[in-house]
Coordinates of N, CA, C and O in Angstrom, one line a residue:
X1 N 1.0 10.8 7.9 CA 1.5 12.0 7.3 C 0.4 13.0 6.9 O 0.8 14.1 6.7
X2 N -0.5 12.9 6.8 CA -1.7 13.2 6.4 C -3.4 13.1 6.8 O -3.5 12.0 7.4
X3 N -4.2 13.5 6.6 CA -5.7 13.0 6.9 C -6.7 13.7 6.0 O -6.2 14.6 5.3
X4 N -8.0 13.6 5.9 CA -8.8 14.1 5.1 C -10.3 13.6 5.0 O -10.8 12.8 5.7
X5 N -11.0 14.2 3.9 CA -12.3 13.4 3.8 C -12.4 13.1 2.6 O -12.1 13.8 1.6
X6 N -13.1 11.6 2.5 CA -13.3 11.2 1.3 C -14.8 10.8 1.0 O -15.4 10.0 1.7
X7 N -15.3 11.8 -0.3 CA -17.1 11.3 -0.4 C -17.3 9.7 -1.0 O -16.7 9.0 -1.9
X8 N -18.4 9.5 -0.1 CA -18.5 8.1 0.1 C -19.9 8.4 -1.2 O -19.7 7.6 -2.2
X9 N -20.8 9.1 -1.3 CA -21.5 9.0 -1.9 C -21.7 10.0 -3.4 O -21.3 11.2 -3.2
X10 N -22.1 9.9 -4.5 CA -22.6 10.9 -5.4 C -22.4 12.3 -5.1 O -21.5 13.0 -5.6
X11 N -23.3 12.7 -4.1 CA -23.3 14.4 -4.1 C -22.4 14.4 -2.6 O -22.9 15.0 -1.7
X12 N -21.3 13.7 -2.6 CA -20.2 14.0 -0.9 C -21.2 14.9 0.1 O -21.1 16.0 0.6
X13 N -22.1 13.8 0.2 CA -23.1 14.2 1.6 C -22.6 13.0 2.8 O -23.2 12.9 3.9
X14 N -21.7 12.3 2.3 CA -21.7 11.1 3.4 C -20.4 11.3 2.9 O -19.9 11.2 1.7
X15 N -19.9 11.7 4.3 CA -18.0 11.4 3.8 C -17.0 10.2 4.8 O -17.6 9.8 5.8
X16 N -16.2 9.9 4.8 CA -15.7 8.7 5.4 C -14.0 9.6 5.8 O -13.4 10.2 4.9
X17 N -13.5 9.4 6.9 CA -12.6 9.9 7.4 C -11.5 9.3 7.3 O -11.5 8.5 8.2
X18 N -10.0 9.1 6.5 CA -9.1 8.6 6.1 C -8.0 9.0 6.2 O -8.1 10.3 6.0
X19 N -6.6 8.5 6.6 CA -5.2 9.1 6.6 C -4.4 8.2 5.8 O -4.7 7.3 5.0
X20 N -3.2 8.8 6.2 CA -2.6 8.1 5.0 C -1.0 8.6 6.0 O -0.9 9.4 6.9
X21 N 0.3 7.5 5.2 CA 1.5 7.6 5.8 C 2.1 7.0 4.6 O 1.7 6.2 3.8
X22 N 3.5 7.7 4.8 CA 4.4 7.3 3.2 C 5.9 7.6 4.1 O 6.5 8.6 4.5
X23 N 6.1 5.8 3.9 CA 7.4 5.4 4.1 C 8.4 5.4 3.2 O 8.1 4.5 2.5
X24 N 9.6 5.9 2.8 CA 10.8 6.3 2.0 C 11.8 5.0 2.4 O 12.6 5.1 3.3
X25 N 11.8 4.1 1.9 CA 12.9 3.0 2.3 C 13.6 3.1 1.2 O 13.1 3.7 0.2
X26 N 15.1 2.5 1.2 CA 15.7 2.3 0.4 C 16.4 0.7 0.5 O 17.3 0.2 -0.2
X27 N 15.9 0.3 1.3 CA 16.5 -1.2 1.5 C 15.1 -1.8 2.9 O 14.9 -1.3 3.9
X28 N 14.6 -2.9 2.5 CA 14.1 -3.9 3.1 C 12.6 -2.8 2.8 O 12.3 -1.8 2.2
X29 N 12.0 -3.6 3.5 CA 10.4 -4.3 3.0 C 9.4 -3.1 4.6 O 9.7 -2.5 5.7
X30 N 8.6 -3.1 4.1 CA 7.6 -2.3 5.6 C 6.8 -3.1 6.2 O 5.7 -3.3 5.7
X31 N 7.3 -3.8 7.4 CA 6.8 -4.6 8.5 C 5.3 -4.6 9.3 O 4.7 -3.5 9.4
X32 N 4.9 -5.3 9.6 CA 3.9 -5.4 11.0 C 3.9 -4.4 11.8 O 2.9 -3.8 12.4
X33 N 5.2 -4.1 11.9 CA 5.0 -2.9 13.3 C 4.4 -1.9 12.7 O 3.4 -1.3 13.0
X34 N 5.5 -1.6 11.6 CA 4.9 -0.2 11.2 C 3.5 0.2 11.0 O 3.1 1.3 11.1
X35 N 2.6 -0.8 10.6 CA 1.7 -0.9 10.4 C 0.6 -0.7 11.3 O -0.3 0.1 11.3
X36 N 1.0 -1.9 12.3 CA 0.2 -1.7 13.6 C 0.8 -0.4 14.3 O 0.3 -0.5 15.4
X37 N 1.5 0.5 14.3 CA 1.6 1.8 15.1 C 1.0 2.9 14.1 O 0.3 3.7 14.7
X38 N 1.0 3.1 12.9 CA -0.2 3.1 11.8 C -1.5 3.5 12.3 O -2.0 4.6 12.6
X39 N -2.0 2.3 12.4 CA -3.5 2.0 13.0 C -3.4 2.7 14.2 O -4.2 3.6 14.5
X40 N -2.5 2.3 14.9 CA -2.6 3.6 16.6 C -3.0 4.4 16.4 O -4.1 4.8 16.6
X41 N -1.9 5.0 15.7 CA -1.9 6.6 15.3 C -3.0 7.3 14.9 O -3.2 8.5 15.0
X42 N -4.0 6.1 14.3 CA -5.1 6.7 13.3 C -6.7 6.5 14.3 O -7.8 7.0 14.3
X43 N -5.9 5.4 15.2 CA -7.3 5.1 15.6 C -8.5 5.7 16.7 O -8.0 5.7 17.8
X44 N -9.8 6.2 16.7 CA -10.3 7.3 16.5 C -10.4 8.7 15.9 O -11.1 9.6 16.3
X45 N -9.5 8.5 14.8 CA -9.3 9.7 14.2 C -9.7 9.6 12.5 O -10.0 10.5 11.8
X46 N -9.8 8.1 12.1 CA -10.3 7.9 10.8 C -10.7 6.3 10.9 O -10.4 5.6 11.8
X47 N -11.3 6.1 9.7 CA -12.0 4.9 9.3 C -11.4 4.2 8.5 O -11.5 2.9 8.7
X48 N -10.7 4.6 7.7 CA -9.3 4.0 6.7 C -8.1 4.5 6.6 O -7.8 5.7 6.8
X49 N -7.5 3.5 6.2 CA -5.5 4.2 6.0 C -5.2 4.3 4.9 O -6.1 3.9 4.1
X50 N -4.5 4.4 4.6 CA -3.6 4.4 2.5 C -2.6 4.4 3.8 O -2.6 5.0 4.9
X51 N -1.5 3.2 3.2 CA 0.0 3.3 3.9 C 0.9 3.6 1.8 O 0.4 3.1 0.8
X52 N 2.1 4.4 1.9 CA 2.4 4.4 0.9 C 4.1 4.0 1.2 O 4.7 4.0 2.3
X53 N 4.4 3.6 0.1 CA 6.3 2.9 0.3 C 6.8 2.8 -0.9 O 6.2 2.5 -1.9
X54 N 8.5 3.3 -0.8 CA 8.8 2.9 -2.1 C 9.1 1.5 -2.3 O 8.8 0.8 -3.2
X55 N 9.6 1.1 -1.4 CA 9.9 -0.2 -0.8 C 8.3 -1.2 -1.0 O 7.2 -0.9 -1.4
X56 N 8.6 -2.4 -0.5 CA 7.5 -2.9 -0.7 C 6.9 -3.6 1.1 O 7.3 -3.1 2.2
X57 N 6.0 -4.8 1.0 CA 5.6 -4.8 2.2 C 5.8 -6.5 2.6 O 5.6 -7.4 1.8
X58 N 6.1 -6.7 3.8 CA 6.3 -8.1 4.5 C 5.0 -8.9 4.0 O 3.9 -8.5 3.5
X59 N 5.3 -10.1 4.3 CA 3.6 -10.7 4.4 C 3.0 -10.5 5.1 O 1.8 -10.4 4.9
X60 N 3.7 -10.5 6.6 CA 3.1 -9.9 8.1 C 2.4 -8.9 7.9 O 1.2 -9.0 8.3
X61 N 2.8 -7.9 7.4 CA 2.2 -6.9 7.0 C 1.2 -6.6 6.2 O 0.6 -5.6 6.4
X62 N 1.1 -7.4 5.2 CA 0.1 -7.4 4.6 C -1.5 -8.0 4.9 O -2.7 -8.0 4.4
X63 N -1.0 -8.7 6.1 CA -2.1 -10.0 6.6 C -2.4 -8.8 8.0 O -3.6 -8.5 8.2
X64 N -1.4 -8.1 8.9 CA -1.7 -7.1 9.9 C -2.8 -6.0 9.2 O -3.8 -5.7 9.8
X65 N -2.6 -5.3 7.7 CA -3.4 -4.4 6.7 C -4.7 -4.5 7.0 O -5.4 -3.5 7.3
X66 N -5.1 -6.3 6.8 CA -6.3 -6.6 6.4 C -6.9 -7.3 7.7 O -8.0 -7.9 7.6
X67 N -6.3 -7.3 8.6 CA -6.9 -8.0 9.9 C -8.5 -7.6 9.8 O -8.9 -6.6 9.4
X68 N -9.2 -8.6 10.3 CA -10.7 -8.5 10.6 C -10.6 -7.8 12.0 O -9.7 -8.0 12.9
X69 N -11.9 -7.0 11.9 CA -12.2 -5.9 13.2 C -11.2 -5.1 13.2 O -11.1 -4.6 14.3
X70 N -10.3 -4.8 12.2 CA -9.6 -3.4 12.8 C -9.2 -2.4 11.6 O -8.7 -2.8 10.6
X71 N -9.4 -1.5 11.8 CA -9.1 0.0 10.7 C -8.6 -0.8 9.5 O -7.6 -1.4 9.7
X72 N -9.5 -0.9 8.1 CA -8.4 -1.6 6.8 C -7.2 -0.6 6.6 O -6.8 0.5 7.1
X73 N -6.9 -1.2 6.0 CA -5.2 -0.3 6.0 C -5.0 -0.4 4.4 O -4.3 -1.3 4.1
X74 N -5.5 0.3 3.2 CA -4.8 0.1 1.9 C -3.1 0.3 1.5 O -2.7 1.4 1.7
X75 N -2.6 -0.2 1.3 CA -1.2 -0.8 1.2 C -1.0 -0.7 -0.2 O -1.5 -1.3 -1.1
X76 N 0.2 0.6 -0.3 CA 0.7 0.8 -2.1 C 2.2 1.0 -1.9 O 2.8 1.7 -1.0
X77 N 2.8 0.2 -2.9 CA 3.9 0.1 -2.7 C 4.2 0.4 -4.4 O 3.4 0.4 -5.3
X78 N 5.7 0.7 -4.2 CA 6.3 1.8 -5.9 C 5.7 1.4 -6.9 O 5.0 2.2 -7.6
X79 N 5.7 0.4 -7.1 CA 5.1 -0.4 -8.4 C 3.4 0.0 -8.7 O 3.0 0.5 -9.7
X80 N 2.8 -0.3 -7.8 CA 1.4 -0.5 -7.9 C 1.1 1.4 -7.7 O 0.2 1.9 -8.3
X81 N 2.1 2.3 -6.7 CA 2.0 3.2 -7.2 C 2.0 4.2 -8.6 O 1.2 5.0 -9.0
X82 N 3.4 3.7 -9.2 CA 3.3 4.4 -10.3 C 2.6 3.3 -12.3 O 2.8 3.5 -13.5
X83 N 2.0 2.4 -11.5 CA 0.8 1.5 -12.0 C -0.9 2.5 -12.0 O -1.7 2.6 -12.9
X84 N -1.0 3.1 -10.8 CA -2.2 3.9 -10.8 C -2.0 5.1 -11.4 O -2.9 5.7 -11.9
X85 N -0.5 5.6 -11.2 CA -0.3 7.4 -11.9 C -0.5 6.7 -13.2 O -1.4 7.1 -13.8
X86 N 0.2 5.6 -13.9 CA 0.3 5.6 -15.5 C -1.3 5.6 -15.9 O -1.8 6.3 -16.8
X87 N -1.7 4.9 -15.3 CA -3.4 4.2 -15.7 C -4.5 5.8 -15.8 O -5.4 6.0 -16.7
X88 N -4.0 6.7 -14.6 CA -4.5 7.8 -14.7 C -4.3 8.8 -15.2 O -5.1 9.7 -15.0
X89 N -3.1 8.9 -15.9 CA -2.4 9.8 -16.3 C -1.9 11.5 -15.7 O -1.7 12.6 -16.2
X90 N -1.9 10.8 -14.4 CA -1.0 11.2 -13.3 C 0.2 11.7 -13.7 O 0.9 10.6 -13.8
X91 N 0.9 12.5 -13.9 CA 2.3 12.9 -13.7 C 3.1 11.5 -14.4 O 3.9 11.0 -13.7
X92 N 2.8 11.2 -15.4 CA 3.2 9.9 -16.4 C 2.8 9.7 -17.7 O 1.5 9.6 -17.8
X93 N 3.8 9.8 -19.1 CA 3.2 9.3 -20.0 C 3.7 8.7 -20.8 O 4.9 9.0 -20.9
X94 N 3.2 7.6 -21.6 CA 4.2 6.4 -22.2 C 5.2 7.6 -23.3 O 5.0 8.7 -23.8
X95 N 6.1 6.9 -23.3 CA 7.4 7.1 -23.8 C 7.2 7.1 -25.1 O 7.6 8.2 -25.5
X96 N 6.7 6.6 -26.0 CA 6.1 6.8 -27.2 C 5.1 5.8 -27.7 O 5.1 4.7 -27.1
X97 N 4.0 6.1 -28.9 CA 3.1 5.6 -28.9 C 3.1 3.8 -29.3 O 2.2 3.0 -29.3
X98 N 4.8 3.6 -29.6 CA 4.9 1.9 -29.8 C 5.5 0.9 -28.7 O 5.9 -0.3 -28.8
X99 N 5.2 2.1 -27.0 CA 5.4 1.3 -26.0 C 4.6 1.5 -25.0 O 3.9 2.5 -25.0
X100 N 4.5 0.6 -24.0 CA 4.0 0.8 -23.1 C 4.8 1.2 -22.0 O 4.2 1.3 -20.9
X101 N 6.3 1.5 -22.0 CA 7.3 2.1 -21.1 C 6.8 3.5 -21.0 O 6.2 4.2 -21.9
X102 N 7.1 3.9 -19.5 CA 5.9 5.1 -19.0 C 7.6 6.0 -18.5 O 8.6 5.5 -18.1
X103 N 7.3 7.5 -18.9 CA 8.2 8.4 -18.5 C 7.5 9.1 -17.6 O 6.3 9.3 -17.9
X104 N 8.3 9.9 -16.1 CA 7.8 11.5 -16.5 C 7.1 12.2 -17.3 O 7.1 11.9 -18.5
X105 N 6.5 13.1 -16.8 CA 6.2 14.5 -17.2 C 6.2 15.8 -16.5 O 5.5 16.4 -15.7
X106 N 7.7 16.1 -17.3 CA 8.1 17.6 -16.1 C 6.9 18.5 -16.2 O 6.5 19.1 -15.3
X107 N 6.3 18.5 -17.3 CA 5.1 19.7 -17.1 C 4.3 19.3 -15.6 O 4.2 20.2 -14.8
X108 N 3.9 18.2 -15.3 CA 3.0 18.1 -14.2 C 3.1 18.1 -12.9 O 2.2 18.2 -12.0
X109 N 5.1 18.0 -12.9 CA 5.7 18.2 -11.8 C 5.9 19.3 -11.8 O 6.0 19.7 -10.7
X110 N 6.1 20.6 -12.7 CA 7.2 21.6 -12.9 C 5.9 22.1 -11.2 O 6.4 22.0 -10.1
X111 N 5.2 22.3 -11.4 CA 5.1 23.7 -10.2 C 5.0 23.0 -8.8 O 5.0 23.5 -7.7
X112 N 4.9 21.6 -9.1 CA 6.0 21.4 -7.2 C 7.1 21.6 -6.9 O 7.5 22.1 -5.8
X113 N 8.1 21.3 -8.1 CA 9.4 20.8 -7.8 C 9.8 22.2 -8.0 O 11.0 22.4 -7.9
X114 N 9.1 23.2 -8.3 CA 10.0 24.6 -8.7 C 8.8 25.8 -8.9 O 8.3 26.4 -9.9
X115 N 8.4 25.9 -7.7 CA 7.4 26.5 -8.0 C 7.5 28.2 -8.2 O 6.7 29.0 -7.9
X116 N 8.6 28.3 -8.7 CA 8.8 30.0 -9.4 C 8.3 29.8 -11.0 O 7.9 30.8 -11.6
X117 N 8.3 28.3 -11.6 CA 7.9 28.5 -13.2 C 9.1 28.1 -13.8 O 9.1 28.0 -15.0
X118 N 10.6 27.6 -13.0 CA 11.7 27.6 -14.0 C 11.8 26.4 -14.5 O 11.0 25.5 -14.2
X119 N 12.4 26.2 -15.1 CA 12.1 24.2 -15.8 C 13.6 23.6 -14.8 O 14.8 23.9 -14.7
X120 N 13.0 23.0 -14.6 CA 14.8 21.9 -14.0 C 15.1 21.4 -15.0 O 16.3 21.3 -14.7
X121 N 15.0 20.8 -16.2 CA 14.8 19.8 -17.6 C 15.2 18.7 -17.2 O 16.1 18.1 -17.8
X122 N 14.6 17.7 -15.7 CA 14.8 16.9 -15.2 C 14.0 15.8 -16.3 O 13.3 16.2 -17.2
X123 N 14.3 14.3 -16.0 CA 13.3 13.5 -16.8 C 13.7 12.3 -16.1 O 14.8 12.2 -15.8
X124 N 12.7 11.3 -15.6 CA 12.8 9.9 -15.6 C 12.3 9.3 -16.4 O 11.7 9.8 -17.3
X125 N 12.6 7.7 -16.2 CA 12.2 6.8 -17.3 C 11.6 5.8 -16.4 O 12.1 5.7 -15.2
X126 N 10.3 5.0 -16.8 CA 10.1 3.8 -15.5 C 9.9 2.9 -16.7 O 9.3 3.2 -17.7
X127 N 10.5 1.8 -16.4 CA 9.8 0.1 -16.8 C 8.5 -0.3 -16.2 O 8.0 -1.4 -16.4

């Protein structure tokens, strides 16, 4: 879905070439294949992958990710995704200061999801 550069060093004089792909499932798991057509897709064109899902991933899949000698594949699935937004405070903030249950934050969505400035007064909640 994507590609880019990522600085490998201090002052991004040494950059490493990376893509990335984000799967929308709503039932069952992201297989081997997907994975290995992934790697196709990417290969001579970058050095690493991000695969992203809401769904999660096979074992096949997970073991195809990390195969020795071929493109690593980082593998994030919903959880572990919105585990990194909370931790960074990403578009997430706990729900109040006597939990660790993580909400939304329309402020940090508002200018994707509506980018005239209007408020949707949308809100989620995550466990």
């Amino acid at each position: 879905d994507g590609e880019g550069l990522f600085p490998v060093d201090r002052y991004a004089l040494v950059k490493m070439r990376f893509a990335w792909q984000c799967k929308r499932f709503k039932e069952g798991n992201v297989g081997s294949k997907d994975i290995r057509d992934f790697r196709g897709a990417i290969d001579g064109r970058a050095q690493y992958g991000l695969f992203f899902t809401t769904s999660g991933f096979t074992l096949n899949a997970i073991s195809e990710a990390a195969r020795a000698g071929a493109i690593p594949i980082e593998l994030v699935d919903l959880q572990s995704l919105i585990n990194l937004m909370g931790a960074n405070g990403i578009g997430l903030k706990k729900k109040n200061n006597d939990s660790d249950e993580l909400q939304s934050d329309p402020t940090f969505f508002e200018e994707y999801m509506n980018p005239k400035g209007q408020s949707t007064g949308h809100q989620l909640t995550l466990n």
